[in-house]
Structures are given as C-alpha cells and as structure tokens.
Amino acid sequence: MAVTIKLARRIREVQPSATLAVDSKAKALQAQGVDVTNFGAGEPDFNTPAHIIEAGAKAMQGGDTKYFAKRGAELKKNICEKLKRENALEYKPENIVVSNGAKQSLFNLMQVLVDEGDEVIIVAPYWVSYLEQVRLAGGKPVILETDESTAFKITPQKLERAITPKTRLFIHNSPSNPTGTVYTPDEIRAIGAVIERAGVLALSDEIYERLIYGGIQPLSLAAVSPALRQQVITVNGVAKTFAMTGWRIGWAAGPDEIMKAVQKFQSHATSDPAAFSQAGAAEAYGSVKISDEAVRTMHAQFDTRRKLMHARLNKLKGVKCIEPLGAFYAFPNVSGVFGRSFNGVTVKAPMDFCNVALDVAGVALVPGEAFGSRNHVRLSYATSAQLIDKGLDKLEKLLNA
Ligand SMILES: Cc1ncc(COP(=O)(O)O)c(C=O)c1O
C-alpha cells in the first residue's frame, strides 16, 4: 500500500539553509565543468593549523574513539582559561557545554529556554539559523531591521522599545554574519544596560570575535556587569577562529541552571561531540602561543582580502558596500541594479541578482532574502585574493558593460 508521508508541522514551516543551498548549486555547476567563482561559503579556506591536526590524529591513534573523550575535561578547563584571559569572564568547567559546533550550542539553548509563543529579539540582517531555530522551538522571532545608515547596528532605544512582557531572549552577534558589522565596547555596554534593566536573557554569539579589523576591541556582553553574567549565555567555537569548521566543536558558557539543562537536553539529542575533535579543540585552546600565531597569520590574510573585496565592490555600477569590520563577509547593497536586465532577466531583488551573477557571470553569492534583507547580497572573502579578483572581474564585466 502506498504510504502518505506527513511531515511534522515543525519541519514543514522551516526554510532550508540558503547559504548551504547556494554552495551546493555552485559546487554542482563546478562538477559539470562550469567555471564558478564561489563567494558563498562561510568557512575559512585555510587548513586547520598543523599542531591541531596532529593532536586529533594522535587522539584517534591512541584510542580516543569512544563516547568518553579523554581530553574532554582538559578542553573545558582550557575554555575556562580562554574566557578568563581573553574575555574577562570567570566560569567553572560545569558552566561549559561543548557541542557539535556553535550551531548546536545555539539550538540547545533555544530548546531549553524558549517556550511556545515566547518572543526572541533578532537583529536583521541576521544569520540564517537564528530565525529557524527560534521557530523550531515554537518561539516567535521579533525582527529589528537595520541598514547601512547605522552600519547595521541597533540602538539601545530600539532594543528597549522591542522588549515586551513576552520577551524571553535577545540574540546578539558581533562581529556579525552576514553584515560584518562590529559593535564597539561602548555600544555593547549600552545594549547590556538595556538587557540588565529589562531582566531578559541574552545569547551572545561571539564566534567571529578573533576576526575584527581596524582596531575595535571585542567585549563580551556577559562581561559588561556582574548582573549580566546571570543573564547572558556566551556562545563560541573553534570553527572560524582556527579554521576548524569540519571538526564540529562549539560551546556555550552560562549560569549553572541553564547549562545543566543544556547538558541534559544534549544528552538525549546527540551526546557529546567526537572525542578526537575534542582533543583537537583542547590543543587549539591549550597551546596558546602556537595557535595565536596561526590565528594572526590568517587574520592578516583576511584583512588584505577584505580591503580588496570592499574596494572592488564599490567600483561596480549600482553596488554600494560599507566597510566590513569583522568576520569574513562583505554585504553590499545591490538595489542600484534593480530594474536592469541581463540575458532577458530583470533584476528586482537580491535573489534575481544572485541568479544572474551565477547563471550569466559564473559567480556564486548569497541573496540577502536569506538574512532578512531585500537590498543586499553576501560575499565571503574567505577565499584567495586571486579568486576575489577573478570573481570581481566577472561581476565588473556583467555590471559595468
Ligand atoms: C554567526 C554564526 N554563528 C554560529 C555559526 C555556527 O558555527 P559552527 O560551525 O561552530 O556550528 C556560524 C557559522 O556559519 C555563524 O556564522
């Protein structure tokens, strides 16, 4: 008998990740032999530093292949030391939960903190998964729109106005994916003061904290005041800092009660992440000098590429890009191209722009719609300067003809 499959409402209402979709379309075209310059992916093109790879390999060879990670306790201790050293935050290992990437850390937190109908404040343009993770938890995303007039930042007043008795959480992400914006310490203090006064919880996604350019100092939202230590859960991971996207190690640090609940939730969802990945992450955070050197080298290259991409984007007809100051994304406004036609396709929205860029010019970008913007596209500059030049040459040919 033919079976009628009925998927749960929970998943029917969720949109697939547009960033992964663009990446797979670009890769599929490349596999067919099409010359695609891919600015879609949100991951460093560098390999993981050698000392970390060695630690992972050694762990596997030494039998660290079981549920219980031999270096798991050391990883938590190293994360606590990192938080103290770099973020002025003191936590005990019990306050840390290590997960399969920061994505899972965030997912866990939404599941343990958000109830049906709870409001979660998200700043747009936002990282794609925040919205869907809130929805998967039954929560109601409350979107605060921003644009380049405020460098894609919210003001404390705007946040204050959005808080209602139903507000459960505020999601803070600096440096931001997709806009590359970075809040200054003063701006973070002002946001923190609103959160503290309102007595709501906040998630601070600091995954790009080591990728800030132009001298702005990072400040953890949880470090703004002792009260905020009880209201803010800090999320971070090794993926972007140490070029370890595929190792799948992220973590959260927060108050006892919340982190106990997160551990309980994770124990039924996935258990802890791969033992040898935890060994690699313990090495990344533990061998501070060697890791810092690798991070500095990658940072310098990202900075050069950032400047190149920013300068070249602003030479495109109809494209305007503010200077990205963090992460590895540029987020240009392409509304100046709306109304123009290419190969019979009239561009009316970022999605059309991306289709034309891929189909006509062979350049993969991510449409702003995925991040809650109707005017922008996202380009990752986590790719070589040669590829940035090549892709921008193609876009120049397309738009400046
Ligand atoms: C803002 C932001 N948070 C979290 C993540 C997830 O990182 P991970 O690879 O550790 O799951 C990403 C990855 O793209 C991101 O851009």
Short mmCIF file of C-alpha atoms and ligand atoms in Angstrom, two decimals:
data_model
loop_
_atom_site.label_atom_id
_atom_site.label_comp_id
_atom_site.label_asym_id
_atom_site.label_seq_id
_atom_site.Cartn_x
_atom_site.Cartn_y
_atom_site.Cartn_z
CA MET A 1 0.00 0.00 0.00
CA ALA A 2 1.29 3.45 -0.88
CA VAL A 3 2.13 5.35 2.25
CA THR A 4 1.22 9.01 2.55
CA ILE A 5 4.06 10.70 4.35
CA LYS A 6 3.04 13.54 6.58
CA LEU A 7 5.92 15.53 7.96
CA ALA A 8 5.56 17.23 11.31
CA ARG A 9 4.36 20.83 11.28
CA ARG A 10 7.60 21.81 12.98
CA ILE A 11 9.67 20.98 9.91
CA ARG A 12 7.10 21.96 7.27
CA GLU A 13 7.39 25.55 8.40
CA VAL A 14 11.19 25.67 8.31
CA GLN A 15 13.16 27.06 5.38
CA PRO A 16 16.26 25.16 4.28
CA SER A 17 19.56 26.96 4.82
CA ALA A 18 20.01 29.27 1.79
CA THR A 19 23.74 29.55 2.32
CA LEU A 20 24.16 25.79 2.05
CA ALA A 21 21.80 25.75 -0.97
CA VAL A 22 23.89 28.32 -2.86
CA ASP A 23 27.05 26.47 -2.01
CA SER A 24 25.65 23.17 -3.31
CA LYS A 25 24.34 24.80 -6.53
CA ALA A 26 27.77 26.34 -7.14
CA LYS A 27 29.52 23.03 -6.42
CA ALA A 28 27.12 21.13 -8.71
CA LEU A 29 27.85 23.58 -11.56
CA GLN A 30 31.58 23.25 -10.90
CA ALA A 31 31.23 19.46 -11.08
CA GLN A 32 29.68 19.90 -14.54
CA GLY A 33 32.78 21.81 -15.58
CA VAL A 34 31.33 25.35 -15.29
CA ASP A 35 33.90 27.90 -14.11
CA VAL A 36 32.22 29.18 -10.94
CA THR A 37 33.86 31.60 -8.53
CA ASN A 38 32.30 30.77 -5.21
CA PHE A 39 31.79 33.54 -2.67
CA GLY A 40 29.02 31.59 -0.96
CA ALA A 41 30.77 29.52 1.66
CA GLY A 42 31.03 30.72 5.23
CA GLU A 43 34.25 28.97 6.10
CA PRO A 44 37.97 29.77 6.04
CA ASP A 45 39.78 28.34 3.03
CA PHE A 46 42.83 27.63 5.23
CA ASN A 47 43.60 24.20 6.54
CA THR A 48 43.46 23.65 10.30
CA PRO A 49 46.86 24.51 11.86
CA ALA A 50 49.21 21.50 11.87
CA HIS A 51 49.58 21.16 15.66
CA ILE A 52 45.82 20.81 16.00
CA ILE A 53 45.60 18.19 13.25
CA GLU A 54 48.39 16.26 14.93
CA ALA A 55 46.53 16.33 18.24
CA GLY A 56 43.38 14.98 16.56
CA ALA A 57 45.28 12.25 14.72
CA LYS A 58 47.20 11.27 17.83
CA ALA A 59 43.97 11.05 19.79
CA MET A 60 42.45 8.67 17.25
CA GLN A 61 45.57 6.54 17.09
CA GLY A 62 45.71 6.44 20.87
CA GLY A 63 42.20 5.03 21.09
CA ASP A 64 40.35 8.24 21.90
CA THR A 65 37.48 6.93 19.83
CA LYS A 66 34.86 6.20 22.48
CA TYR A 67 31.88 8.07 23.88
CA PHE A 68 34.02 9.44 26.68
CA ALA A 69 36.57 11.93 25.33
CA LYS A 70 39.92 11.51 27.06
CA ARG A 71 40.70 15.22 26.67
CA GLY A 72 37.14 16.43 27.33
CA ALA A 73 37.85 17.73 30.86
CA GLU A 74 41.02 19.43 29.63
CA LEU A 75 39.04 21.11 26.83
CA LYS A 76 36.58 22.60 29.32
CA LYS A 77 39.43 23.76 31.54
CA ASN A 78 41.14 25.38 28.53
CA ILE A 79 37.90 27.09 27.50
CA CYS A 80 37.58 28.49 31.07
CA GLU A 81 41.15 29.80 30.84
CA LYS A 82 40.48 31.31 27.42
CA LEU A 83 37.35 33.05 28.77
CA LYS A 84 39.34 34.46 31.68
CA ARG A 85 42.32 35.52 29.55
CA GLU A 86 40.50 36.96 26.54
CA ASN A 87 37.03 37.85 27.76
CA ALA A 88 37.44 38.74 31.45
CA LEU A 89 34.87 36.07 32.30
CA GLU A 90 35.28 33.54 35.09
CA TYR A 91 33.47 30.24 34.72
CA LYS A 92 33.87 26.77 36.16
CA PRO A 93 34.06 23.76 33.83
CA GLU A 94 30.49 22.86 34.93
CA ASN A 95 29.33 26.08 33.31
CA ILE A 96 30.59 24.99 29.88
CA VAL A 97 28.78 22.65 27.50
CA VAL A 98 30.71 21.52 24.43
CA SER A 99 28.58 20.66 21.41
CA ASN A 100 28.74 19.68 17.74
CA GLY A 101 29.51 23.19 16.58
CA ALA A 102 28.23 26.53 17.83
CA LYS A 103 25.14 25.80 15.74
CA GLN A 104 24.20 23.01 18.12
CA SER A 105 25.09 25.15 21.15
CA LEU A 106 22.58 27.73 19.91
CA PHE A 107 19.98 25.10 19.04
CA ASN A 108 20.31 23.54 22.52
CA LEU A 109 19.83 26.92 24.15
CA MET A 110 16.72 27.74 22.12
CA GLN A 111 15.28 24.36 23.07
CA VAL A 112 15.85 24.80 26.78
CA LEU A 113 14.96 28.49 27.03
CA VAL A 114 12.16 29.19 24.55
CA ASP A 115 8.58 28.08 25.10
CA GLU A 116 5.68 28.19 22.66
CA GLY A 117 4.84 31.83 21.93
CA ASP A 118 7.90 33.34 23.64
CA GLU A 119 9.36 36.31 21.81
CA VAL A 120 13.01 36.27 20.75
CA ILE A 121 14.53 39.51 19.51
CA ILE A 122 16.76 39.12 16.47
CA VAL A 123 18.61 41.92 14.68
CA ALA A 124 18.25 41.83 10.89
CA PRO A 125 20.17 41.18 8.70
CA TYR A 126 20.65 38.03 10.78
CA TRP A 127 22.47 34.73 10.49
CA VAL A 128 20.03 32.35 8.78
CA SER A 129 19.75 29.76 11.51
CA TYR A 130 18.68 32.06 14.37
CA LEU A 131 15.24 32.54 12.89
CA GLU A 132 14.61 28.89 12.13
CA GLN A 133 16.00 27.70 15.46
CA VAL A 134 13.61 30.04 17.28
CA ARG A 135 10.73 28.74 15.17
CA LEU A 136 11.76 25.13 15.78
CA ALA A 137 11.48 25.85 19.50
CA GLY A 138 7.97 27.27 18.99
CA GLY A 139 9.12 30.83 19.66
CA LYS A 140 8.17 33.99 17.84
CA PRO A 141 11.05 35.86 16.21
CA VAL A 142 10.78 39.63 16.67
CA ILE A 143 12.89 41.22 13.98
CA LEU A 144 14.66 44.56 14.45
CA GLU A 145 15.54 45.87 11.00
CA THR A 146 18.78 47.75 10.42
CA ASP A 147 20.53 49.12 7.36
CA GLU A 148 23.77 50.83 6.44
CA SER A 149 22.62 54.19 7.87
CA THR A 150 23.53 52.78 11.31
CA ALA A 151 26.19 50.36 9.99
CA PHE A 152 23.61 47.58 10.54
CA LYS A 153 23.58 48.17 14.32
CA ILE A 154 20.63 48.66 16.62
CA THR A 155 20.50 51.46 19.15
CA PRO A 156 19.74 50.75 22.82
CA GLN A 157 16.48 52.70 22.37
CA LYS A 158 15.39 50.46 19.53
CA LEU A 159 16.07 47.38 21.64
CA GLU A 160 14.25 48.85 24.64
CA ARG A 161 11.15 49.56 22.55
CA ALA A 162 11.06 45.98 21.27
CA ILE A 163 11.09 44.36 24.73
CA THR A 164 7.66 43.22 25.93
CA PRO A 165 6.49 41.05 28.84
CA LYS A 166 6.71 38.11 26.40
CA THR A 167 10.37 38.70 25.53
CA ARG A 168 12.40 35.69 26.51
CA LEU A 169 15.68 36.26 24.73
CA PHE A 170 17.73 38.74 22.78
CA ILE A 171 20.29 37.44 20.30
CA HIS A 172 23.46 39.48 19.99
CA ASN A 173 26.03 38.71 17.29
CA SER A 174 29.18 40.79 16.98
CA PRO A 175 31.06 40.56 14.65
CA SER A 176 28.01 39.79 12.58
CA ASN A 177 27.31 37.29 9.90
CA PRO A 178 26.19 38.46 7.32
CA THR A 179 26.90 42.20 7.64
CA GLY A 180 30.46 42.13 9.02
CA THR A 181 29.45 44.82 11.49
CA VAL A 182 31.20 45.10 14.87
CA TYR A 183 29.77 46.83 17.96
CA THR A 184 32.22 48.97 19.90
CA PRO A 185 32.69 48.28 23.64
CA ASP A 186 30.62 51.38 24.46
CA GLU A 187 27.80 50.22 22.22
CA ILE A 188 27.88 46.79 23.87
CA ARG A 189 27.77 48.38 27.32
CA ALA A 190 24.72 50.41 26.29
CA ILE A 191 22.95 47.31 24.93
CA GLY A 192 23.94 45.45 28.11
CA ALA A 193 22.38 48.16 30.27
CA VAL A 194 19.04 47.69 28.49
CA ILE A 195 19.18 43.91 28.90
CA GLU A 196 20.04 44.27 32.57
CA ARG A 197 17.23 46.74 33.27
CA ALA A 198 14.68 44.62 31.42
CA GLY A 199 15.78 41.42 33.20
CA VAL A 200 15.63 39.37 29.99
CA LEU A 201 18.10 36.72 28.89
CA ALA A 202 20.53 37.17 26.00
CA LEU A 203 22.62 34.88 23.82
CA SER A 204 25.88 36.41 22.72
CA ASP A 205 27.21 34.66 19.62
CA GLU A 206 30.91 35.54 19.60
CA ILE A 207 32.08 33.02 17.03
CA TYR A 208 33.88 35.71 14.97
CA GLU A 209 35.46 37.54 17.93
CA ARG A 210 39.04 36.97 16.71
CA LEU A 211 38.21 38.33 13.26
CA ILE A 212 37.92 42.05 13.88
CA TYR A 213 39.80 44.58 11.72
CA GLY A 214 40.59 48.23 12.15
CA GLY A 215 41.32 48.17 15.86
CA ILE A 216 37.92 47.76 17.54
CA GLN A 217 38.32 45.78 20.76
CA PRO A 218 35.91 42.91 21.34
CA LEU A 219 33.84 42.92 24.53
CA SER A 220 31.75 40.01 25.72
CA LEU A 221 28.21 41.05 26.55
CA ALA A 222 28.36 38.86 29.68
CA ALA A 223 31.41 40.80 30.90
CA VAL A 224 29.60 44.16 30.96
CA SER A 225 28.35 43.74 34.55
CA PRO A 226 28.03 41.09 37.28
CA ALA A 227 24.25 41.05 36.77
CA LEU A 228 24.69 40.25 33.09
CA ARG A 229 26.79 37.21 33.99
CA GLN A 230 23.48 35.73 35.20
CA GLN A 231 21.52 36.83 32.14
CA VAL A 232 23.86 36.20 29.22
CA ILE A 233 24.95 32.91 27.72
CA THR A 234 28.10 33.22 25.61
CA VAL A 235 28.38 31.02 22.52
CA ASN A 236 31.64 30.46 20.69
CA GLY A 237 33.62 27.73 18.95
CA VAL A 238 36.72 26.74 17.06
CA ALA A 239 35.29 26.76 13.52
CA LYS A 240 36.11 30.27 12.34
CA THR A 241 38.99 31.17 14.67
CA PHE A 242 41.13 28.09 13.98
CA ALA A 243 39.79 27.07 10.55
CA MET A 244 38.12 24.02 12.11
CA THR A 245 34.64 24.08 10.55
CA GLY A 246 34.56 20.33 9.91
CA TRP A 247 35.68 19.34 13.40
CA ARG A 248 32.28 20.42 14.74
CA ILE A 249 33.21 21.84 18.12
CA GLY A 250 31.29 24.75 19.61
CA TRP A 251 30.44 25.59 23.18
CA ALA A 252 28.31 27.70 25.46
CA ALA A 253 29.13 29.25 28.83
CA GLY A 254 26.44 30.45 31.19
CA PRO A 255 24.69 30.27 34.55
CA ASP A 256 24.51 26.89 36.37
CA GLU A 257 20.81 26.22 35.98
CA ILE A 258 20.78 26.91 32.26
CA MET A 259 23.92 24.93 31.48
CA LYS A 260 22.65 21.92 33.48
CA ALA A 261 19.51 21.98 31.36
CA VAL A 262 21.57 22.26 28.17
CA GLN A 263 23.67 19.23 29.17
CA LYS A 264 20.51 17.25 29.91
CA PHE A 265 18.99 18.22 26.55
CA GLN A 266 22.16 17.34 24.65
CA SER A 267 22.47 14.00 26.46
CA HIS A 268 19.29 12.89 24.71
CA ALA A 269 19.93 14.62 21.39
CA THR A 270 23.49 13.80 20.36
CA SER A 271 25.60 13.14 23.47
CA ASP A 272 28.95 14.91 23.40
CA PRO A 273 30.84 15.62 20.16
CA ALA A 274 33.51 13.34 18.67
CA ALA A 275 36.24 12.50 21.18
CA PHE A 276 39.14 13.21 18.78
CA SER A 277 37.58 16.54 17.78
CA GLN A 278 37.54 17.48 21.45
CA ALA A 279 41.25 16.56 21.60
CA GLY A 280 41.95 18.89 18.64
CA ALA A 281 39.98 21.71 20.27
CA ALA A 282 41.79 21.14 23.62
CA GLU A 283 45.03 21.63 21.72
CA ALA A 284 43.75 24.72 19.88
CA TYR A 285 42.83 26.47 23.14
CA GLY A 286 45.67 24.99 25.18
CA SER A 287 48.74 25.67 23.03
CA VAL A 288 48.08 29.37 23.18
CA LYS A 289 51.30 30.63 21.61
CA ILE A 290 51.26 28.39 18.54
CA SER A 291 47.54 28.85 18.00
CA ASP A 292 47.77 32.63 18.37
CA GLU A 293 50.47 32.73 15.74
CA ALA A 294 48.28 30.76 13.31
CA VAL A 295 45.27 32.98 14.07
CA ARG A 296 47.36 36.12 13.46
CA THR A 297 48.58 34.80 10.09
CA MET A 298 45.03 34.00 8.93
CA HIS A 299 43.76 37.33 10.28
CA ALA A 300 46.35 39.26 8.25
CA GLN A 301 45.29 37.47 5.08
CA PHE A 302 41.59 38.01 5.73
CA ASP A 303 42.32 41.69 6.28
CA THR A 304 44.10 42.04 2.91
CA ARG A 305 41.27 40.22 1.14
CA ARG A 306 38.67 42.30 2.96
CA LYS A 307 40.20 45.54 1.69
CA LEU A 308 40.47 44.20 -1.83
CA MET A 309 36.89 42.98 -1.95
CA HIS A 310 35.50 46.14 -0.39
CA ALA A 311 37.35 48.41 -2.84
CA ARG A 312 36.39 46.36 -5.87
CA LEU A 313 32.71 46.03 -4.90
CA ASN A 314 32.39 49.80 -4.71
CA LYS A 315 33.58 50.08 -8.32
CA LEU A 316 30.61 48.08 -9.57
CA LYS A 317 27.81 50.08 -11.17
CA GLY A 318 24.77 50.13 -8.86
CA VAL A 319 26.59 48.48 -5.94
CA LYS A 320 27.45 50.16 -2.62
CA CYS A 321 29.25 48.46 0.21
CA ILE A 322 30.07 49.84 3.64
CA GLU A 323 33.38 48.75 5.10
CA PRO A 324 33.03 45.36 6.78
CA LEU A 325 34.92 45.41 10.08
CA GLY A 326 34.58 41.84 11.23
CA ALA A 327 34.06 38.17 10.28
CA PHE A 328 34.82 37.44 6.61
CA TYR A 329 31.79 38.78 4.76
CA ALA A 330 31.02 41.84 2.67
CA PHE A 331 27.35 42.80 2.48
CA PRO A 332 26.87 45.19 -0.43
CA ASN A 333 23.63 46.95 -1.30
CA VAL A 334 22.67 45.97 -4.84
CA SER A 335 19.38 47.90 -5.08
CA GLY A 336 21.05 50.23 -7.61
CA VAL A 337 20.98 47.31 -10.06
CA PHE A 338 17.23 46.70 -9.65
CA GLY A 339 15.39 47.33 -12.90
CA ARG A 340 18.31 46.35 -15.13
CA SER A 341 18.03 43.28 -17.37
CA PHE A 342 20.67 40.66 -18.12
CA ASN A 343 20.09 37.89 -20.67
CA GLY A 344 16.38 38.65 -20.54
CA VAL A 345 16.16 38.53 -16.74
CA THR A 346 15.16 41.74 -14.97
CA VAL A 347 16.73 42.09 -11.55
CA LYS A 348 14.11 43.10 -8.98
CA ALA A 349 15.50 41.60 -5.80
CA PRO A 350 18.74 40.17 -4.35
CA MET A 351 17.66 36.66 -5.35
CA ASP A 352 17.43 37.74 -9.06
CA PHE A 353 20.81 39.43 -8.73
CA CYS A 354 22.35 36.19 -7.42
CA ASN A 355 20.71 34.10 -10.15
CA VAL A 356 22.08 36.42 -12.82
CA ALA A 357 25.52 36.52 -11.18
CA LEU A 358 25.66 32.72 -11.12
CA ASP A 359 23.99 31.90 -14.45
CA VAL A 360 25.44 34.71 -16.57
CA ALA A 361 28.73 35.58 -14.86
CA GLY A 362 29.59 32.34 -13.01
CA VAL A 363 29.85 33.96 -9.58
CA ALA A 364 28.12 32.47 -6.54
CA LEU A 365 26.77 34.89 -3.91
CA VAL A 366 24.13 34.51 -1.23
CA PRO A 367 20.90 36.53 -1.61
CA GLY A 368 20.02 38.92 1.20
CA GLU A 369 16.50 37.48 1.49
CA ALA A 370 18.07 34.57 3.39
CA PHE A 371 19.25 37.02 6.05
CA GLY A 372 16.15 39.20 6.14
CA SER A 373 17.32 41.88 3.67
CA ARG A 374 15.61 42.97 0.48
CA ASN A 375 18.54 45.03 -0.82
CA HIS A 376 21.77 43.16 -0.18
CA VAL A 377 23.83 40.14 -1.13
CA ARG A 378 26.56 38.45 0.87
CA LEU A 379 30.02 37.62 -0.39
CA SER A 380 32.52 35.68 1.66
CA TYR A 381 36.13 36.79 1.35
CA ALA A 382 37.41 33.61 2.96
CA THR A 383 38.96 32.83 -0.37
CA SER A 384 42.23 33.76 -2.10
CA ALA A 385 42.98 37.26 -3.43
CA GLN A 386 43.30 35.74 -6.93
CA LEU A 387 39.78 34.33 -6.72
CA ILE A 388 38.45 37.61 -5.35
CA ASP A 389 39.99 39.41 -8.34
CA LYS A 390 38.68 36.79 -10.73
CA GLY A 391 35.13 36.93 -9.36
CA LEU A 392 35.09 40.71 -9.26
CA ASP A 393 36.42 40.88 -12.84
CA LYS A 394 33.43 38.77 -13.86
CA LEU A 395 30.98 40.97 -11.95
CA GLU A 396 32.59 44.08 -13.44
CA LYS A 397 32.12 42.66 -16.91
CA LEU A 398 28.49 41.90 -16.09
CA LEU A 399 27.55 45.20 -14.44
CA ASN A 400 29.87 47.85 -15.85
CA ALA A 401 29.43 46.96 -19.53
C1 LIG B 1 27.04 33.79 13.35
C2 LIG B 1 27.32 32.33 13.37
N1 LIG B 1 27.05 31.64 14.49
C3 LIG B 1 27.28 30.32 14.55
C4 LIG B 1 27.77 29.62 13.47
C5 LIG B 1 27.96 28.13 13.60
O1 LIG B 1 29.26 27.74 13.72
P1 LIG B 1 29.67 26.21 13.87
O2 LIG B 1 30.36 25.86 12.61
O3 LIG B 1 30.58 26.16 15.07
O4 LIG B 1 28.43 25.42 14.08
C6 LIG B 1 28.05 30.28 12.28
C7 LIG B 1 28.53 29.54 11.11
O5 LIG B 1 28.40 29.93 9.98
C8 LIG B 1 27.83 31.68 12.24
O6 LIG B 1 28.09 32.38 11.13
#
